JSON list of C-alpha atoms in Angstrom, two decimals:
[
{"chain": "A", "resi": 1, "resn": "UNK", "atom": "CA", "xyz": [103.24, 135.62, 116.92]},
{"chain": "A", "resi": 2, "resn": "UNK", "atom": "CA", "xyz": [106.76, 134.27, 116.19]},
{"chain": "A", "resi": 3, "resn": "UNK", "atom": "CA", "xyz": [105.86, 130.97, 117.89]},
{"chain": "A", "resi": 4, "resn": "UNK", "atom": "CA", "xyz": [102.65, 130.67, 115.86]},
{"chain": "A", "resi": 5, "resn": "UNK", "atom": "CA", "xyz": [104.53, 131.39, 112.63]},
{"chain": "A", "resi": 6, "resn": "UNK", "atom": "CA", "xyz": [107.21, 128.82, 113.52]},
{"chain": "A", "resi": 7, "resn": "UNK", "atom": "CA", "xyz": [104.66, 126.13, 114.38]},
{"chain": "A", "resi": 8, "resn": "UNK", "atom": "CA", "xyz": [102.48, 126.79, 111.35]},
{"chain": "A", "resi": 9, "resn": "UNK", "atom": "CA", "xyz": [105.48, 126.92, 109.01]},
{"chain": "A", "resi": 10, "resn": "UNK", "atom": "CA", "xyz": [106.92, 123.70, 110.39]},
{"chain": "A", "resi": 11, "resn": "UNK", "atom": "CA", "xyz": [103.55, 121.95, 110.20]},
{"chain": "A", "resi": 12, "resn": "UNK", "atom": "CA", "xyz": [103.01, 123.13, 106.63]},
{"chain": "A", "resi": 13, "resn": "UNK", "atom": "CA", "xyz": [106.47, 121.81, 105.72]},
{"chain": "A", "resi": 14, "resn": "UNK", "atom": "CA", "xyz": [105.49, 118.34, 106.92]},
{"chain": "A", "resi": 15, "resn": "UNK", "atom": "CA", "xyz": [102.14, 118.62, 105.13]},
{"chain": "A", "resi": 16, "resn": "UNK", "atom": "CA", "xyz": [103.59, 119.48, 101.72]},
{"chain": "A", "resi": 17, "resn": "UNK", "atom": "CA", "xyz": [106.06, 116.58, 102.00]},
{"chain": "A", "resi": 18, "resn": "UNK", "atom": "CA", "xyz": [103.24, 114.13, 102.73]},
{"chain": "A", "resi": 19, "resn": "UNK", "atom": "CA", "xyz": [102.54, 111.56, 100.06]},
{"chain": "A", "resi": 20, "resn": "UNK", "atom": "CA", "xyz": [99.02, 112.82, 99.45]},
{"chain": "A", "resi": 21, "resn": "UNK", "atom": "CA", "xyz": [97.25, 113.04, 96.13]},
{"chain": "A", "resi": 22, "resn": "UNK", "atom": "CA", "xyz": [94.65, 115.52, 97.33]},
{"chain": "A", "resi": 23, "resn": "UNK", "atom": "CA", "xyz": [93.90, 118.47, 95.05]},
{"chain": "A", "resi": 24, "resn": "UNK", "atom": "CA", "xyz": [93.11, 121.95, 96.33]},
{"chain": "A", "resi": 25, "resn": "UNK", "atom": "CA", "xyz": [91.75, 123.71, 93.24]},
{"chain": "A", "resi": 26, "resn": "UNK", "atom": "CA", "xyz": [92.49, 127.45, 93.05]},
{"chain": "A", "resi": 27, "resn": "UNK", "atom": "CA", "xyz": [94.36, 127.30, 96.36]},
{"chain": "A", "resi": 28, "resn": "UNK", "atom": "CA", "xyz": [97.23, 125.53, 94.54]},
{"chain": "A", "resi": 29, "resn": "UNK", "atom": "CA", "xyz": [97.96, 128.86, 92.85]},
{"chain": "A", "resi": 30, "resn": "UNK", "atom": "CA", "xyz": [98.26, 130.69, 96.17]},
{"chain": "A", "resi": 31, "resn": "UNK", "atom": "CA", "xyz": [100.05, 128.40, 98.64]},
{"chain": "A", "resi": 32, "resn": "UNK", "atom": "CA", "xyz": [102.27, 125.33, 98.24]},
{"chain": "A", "resi": 33, "resn": "UNK", "atom": "CA", "xyz": [100.40, 122.03, 98.40]},
{"chain": "A", "resi": 34, "resn": "UNK", "atom": "CA", "xyz": [101.62, 118.43, 98.25]},
{"chain": "A", "resi": 35, "resn": "UNK", "atom": "CA", "xyz": [100.90, 118.35, 94.49]},
{"chain": "A", "resi": 36, "resn": "UNK", "atom": "CA", "xyz": [102.95, 121.50, 93.89]},
{"chain": "A", "resi": 37, "resn": "UNK", "atom": "CA", "xyz": [105.81, 120.14, 95.98]},
{"chain": "A", "resi": 38, "resn": "UNK", "atom": "CA", "xyz": [105.77, 116.74, 94.24]},
{"chain": "A", "resi": 39, "resn": "UNK", "atom": "CA", "xyz": [106.87, 118.55, 91.07]},
{"chain": "A", "resi": 40, "resn": "UNK", "atom": "CA", "xyz": [109.71, 120.21, 93.01]},
{"chain": "A", "resi": 41, "resn": "UNK", "atom": "CA", "xyz": [111.13, 116.76, 93.81]},
{"chain": "A", "resi": 42, "resn": "UNK", "atom": "CA", "xyz": [110.57, 115.13, 90.41]},
{"chain": "A", "resi": 43, "resn": "UNK", "atom": "CA", "xyz": [113.51, 113.77, 88.43]},
{"chain": "A", "resi": 44, "resn": "UNK", "atom": "CA", "xyz": [114.11, 115.82, 85.27]},
{"chain": "A", "resi": 45, "resn": "UNK", "atom": "CA", "xyz": [114.59, 112.61, 83.25]},
{"chain": "A", "resi": 46, "resn": "UNK", "atom": "CA", "xyz": [110.82, 112.36, 83.26]},
{"chain": "A", "resi": 47, "resn": "UNK", "atom": "CA", "xyz": [110.67, 115.07, 80.59]},
{"chain": "A", "resi": 48, "resn": "UNK", "atom": "CA", "xyz": [110.10, 118.20, 82.65]},
{"chain": "A", "resi": 49, "resn": "UNK", "atom": "CA", "xyz": [112.53, 120.87, 83.75]},
{"chain": "A", "resi": 50, "resn": "UNK", "atom": "CA", "xyz": [113.16, 121.49, 87.42]},
{"chain": "A", "resi": 51, "resn": "UNK", "atom": "CA", "xyz": [110.99, 124.12, 89.05]},
{"chain": "A", "resi": 52, "resn": "UNK", "atom": "CA", "xyz": [108.79, 125.04, 91.98]},
{"chain": "A", "resi": 53, "resn": "UNK", "atom": "CA", "xyz": [111.56, 126.56, 94.07]},
{"chain": "A", "resi": 54, "resn": "UNK", "atom": "CA", "xyz": [109.38, 128.77, 96.26]},
{"chain": "A", "resi": 55, "resn": "UNK", "atom": "CA", "xyz": [108.85, 126.92, 99.54]},
{"chain": "A", "resi": 56, "resn": "UNK", "atom": "CA", "xyz": [105.45, 128.42, 100.34]},
{"chain": "A", "resi": 57, "resn": "UNK", "atom": "CA", "xyz": [104.12, 130.75, 97.64]},
{"chain": "A", "resi": 58, "resn": "UNK", "atom": "CA", "xyz": [103.70, 129.26, 94.10]},
{"chain": "A", "resi": 59, "resn": "UNK", "atom": "CA", "xyz": [102.98, 132.70, 92.64]},
{"chain": "A", "resi": 60, "resn": "UNK", "atom": "CA", "xyz": [106.68, 133.53, 93.17]},
{"chain": "A", "resi": 61, "resn": "UNK", "atom": "CA", "xyz": [107.56, 130.68, 90.78]},
{"chain": "A", "resi": 62, "resn": "UNK", "atom": "CA", "xyz": [105.05, 132.11, 88.30]},
{"chain": "A", "resi": 63, "resn": "UNK", "atom": "CA", "xyz": [106.84, 135.46, 88.42]},
{"chain": "A", "resi": 64, "resn": "UNK", "atom": "CA", "xyz": [110.23, 133.83, 87.71]},
{"chain": "A", "resi": 65, "resn": "UNK", "atom": "CA", "xyz": [108.91, 131.34, 85.15]},
{"chain": "A", "resi": 66, "resn": "UNK", "atom": "CA", "xyz": [109.77, 128.28, 87.25]},
{"chain": "A", "resi": 67, "resn": "UNK", "atom": "CA", "xyz": [106.22, 127.21, 88.09]},
{"chain": "A", "resi": 68, "resn": "UNK", "atom": "CA", "xyz": [105.05, 123.74, 87.03]},
{"chain": "A", "resi": 69, "resn": "UNK", "atom": "CA", "xyz": [101.96, 121.86, 88.14]},
{"chain": "A", "resi": 70, "resn": "UNK", "atom": "CA", "xyz": [100.52, 119.15, 85.91]},
{"chain": "A", "resi": 71, "resn": "UNK", "atom": "CA", "xyz": [96.97, 118.82, 87.17]},
{"chain": "A", "resi": 72, "resn": "UNK", "atom": "CA", "xyz": [96.37, 115.57, 85.26]},
{"chain": "A", "resi": 73, "resn": "UNK", "atom": "CA", "xyz": [99.13, 113.47, 86.84]},
{"chain": "A", "resi": 74, "resn": "UNK", "atom": "CA", "xyz": [101.92, 113.24, 89.38]},
{"chain": "A", "resi": 75, "resn": "UNK", "atom": "CA", "xyz": [105.62, 112.68, 88.62]},
{"chain": "A", "resi": 76, "resn": "UNK", "atom": "CA", "xyz": [106.63, 109.11, 87.84]},
{"chain": "A", "resi": 77, "resn": "UNK", "atom": "CA", "xyz": [110.27, 109.51, 88.95]},
{"chain": "A", "resi": 78, "resn": "UNK", "atom": "CA", "xyz": [111.58, 111.39, 91.99]},
{"chain": "A", "resi": 79, "resn": "UNK", "atom": "CA", "xyz": [115.03, 112.24, 93.30]},
{"chain": "A", "resi": 80, "resn": "UNK", "atom": "CA", "xyz": [118.42, 112.53, 91.63]},
{"chain": "A", "resi": 81, "resn": "UNK", "atom": "CA", "xyz": [120.52, 110.21, 89.50]},
{"chain": "A", "resi": 82, "resn": "UNK", "atom": "CA", "xyz": [123.73, 110.81, 91.44]},
{"chain": "A", "resi": 83, "resn": "UNK", "atom": "CA", "xyz": [124.75, 108.67, 94.40]},
{"chain": "A", "resi": 84, "resn": "UNK", "atom": "CA", "xyz": [123.68, 110.02, 97.76]},
{"chain": "A", "resi": 85, "resn": "UNK", "atom": "CA", "xyz": [125.93, 109.54, 100.77]},
{"chain": "A", "resi": 86, "resn": "UNK", "atom": "CA", "xyz": [124.92, 107.08, 103.45]},
{"chain": "A", "resi": 87, "resn": "UNK", "atom": "CA", "xyz": [125.84, 109.28, 106.41]},
{"chain": "A", "resi": 88, "resn": "UNK", "atom": "CA", "xyz": [124.77, 112.84, 107.13]},
{"chain": "A", "resi": 89, "resn": "UNK", "atom": "CA", "xyz": [128.40, 113.97, 107.00]},
{"chain": "A", "resi": 90, "resn": "UNK", "atom": "CA", "xyz": [128.85, 112.44, 103.54]},
{"chain": "A", "resi": 91, "resn": "UNK", "atom": "CA", "xyz": [125.64, 114.06, 102.29]},
{"chain": "A", "resi": 92, "resn": "UNK", "atom": "CA", "xyz": [126.85, 117.45, 103.50]},
{"chain": "A", "resi": 93, "resn": "UNK", "atom": "CA", "xyz": [130.29, 117.09, 101.87]},
{"chain": "A", "resi": 94, "resn": "UNK", "atom": "CA", "xyz": [129.32, 115.41, 98.57]},
{"chain": "A", "resi": 95, "resn": "UNK", "atom": "CA", "xyz": [128.11, 118.60, 96.80]},
{"chain": "A", "resi": 96, "resn": "UNK", "atom": "CA", "xyz": [131.62, 120.04, 97.17]},
{"chain": "A", "resi": 97, "resn": "UNK", "atom": "CA", "xyz": [133.43, 116.85, 96.05]},
{"chain": "A", "resi": 98, "resn": "UNK", "atom": "CA", "xyz": [134.70, 116.61, 92.44]},
{"chain": "A", "resi": 99, "resn": "UNK", "atom": "CA", "xyz": [132.31, 114.79, 90.11]},
{"chain": "A", "resi": 100, "resn": "UNK", "atom": "CA", "xyz": [133.24, 111.15, 89.61]},
{"chain": "A", "resi": 101, "resn": "UNK", "atom": "CA", "xyz": [135.47, 111.19, 92.69]},
{"chain": "A", "resi": 102, "resn": "UNK", "atom": "CA", "xyz": [134.87, 108.77, 95.51]},
{"chain": "A", "resi": 103, "resn": "UNK", "atom": "CA", "xyz": [134.55, 109.91, 99.07]},
{"chain": "A", "resi": 104, "resn": "UNK", "atom": "CA", "xyz": [136.63, 108.28, 101.76]}
]
């Protein structure tokens, strides 16, 4: 059972990060889909607040008021405005670095 859960969870993680524009109807209210996860990665400059924090179950975001799923469109802008480090080490350290400060 633990192996099945690990494999299914890992596979689902790849699936929701896929650049698919498929819609799943009522299922989008029960389990995370690519459309739900697209709104997790959108850039807030596009006019929406950040949301969709639950990795698997969208109904948890509904409970906490962080659910967002625009069924008519997908986000136009993704990511963050801040610079992202080029190396893994820099990406791991940057969140703890003072704003405006340069690394290295």
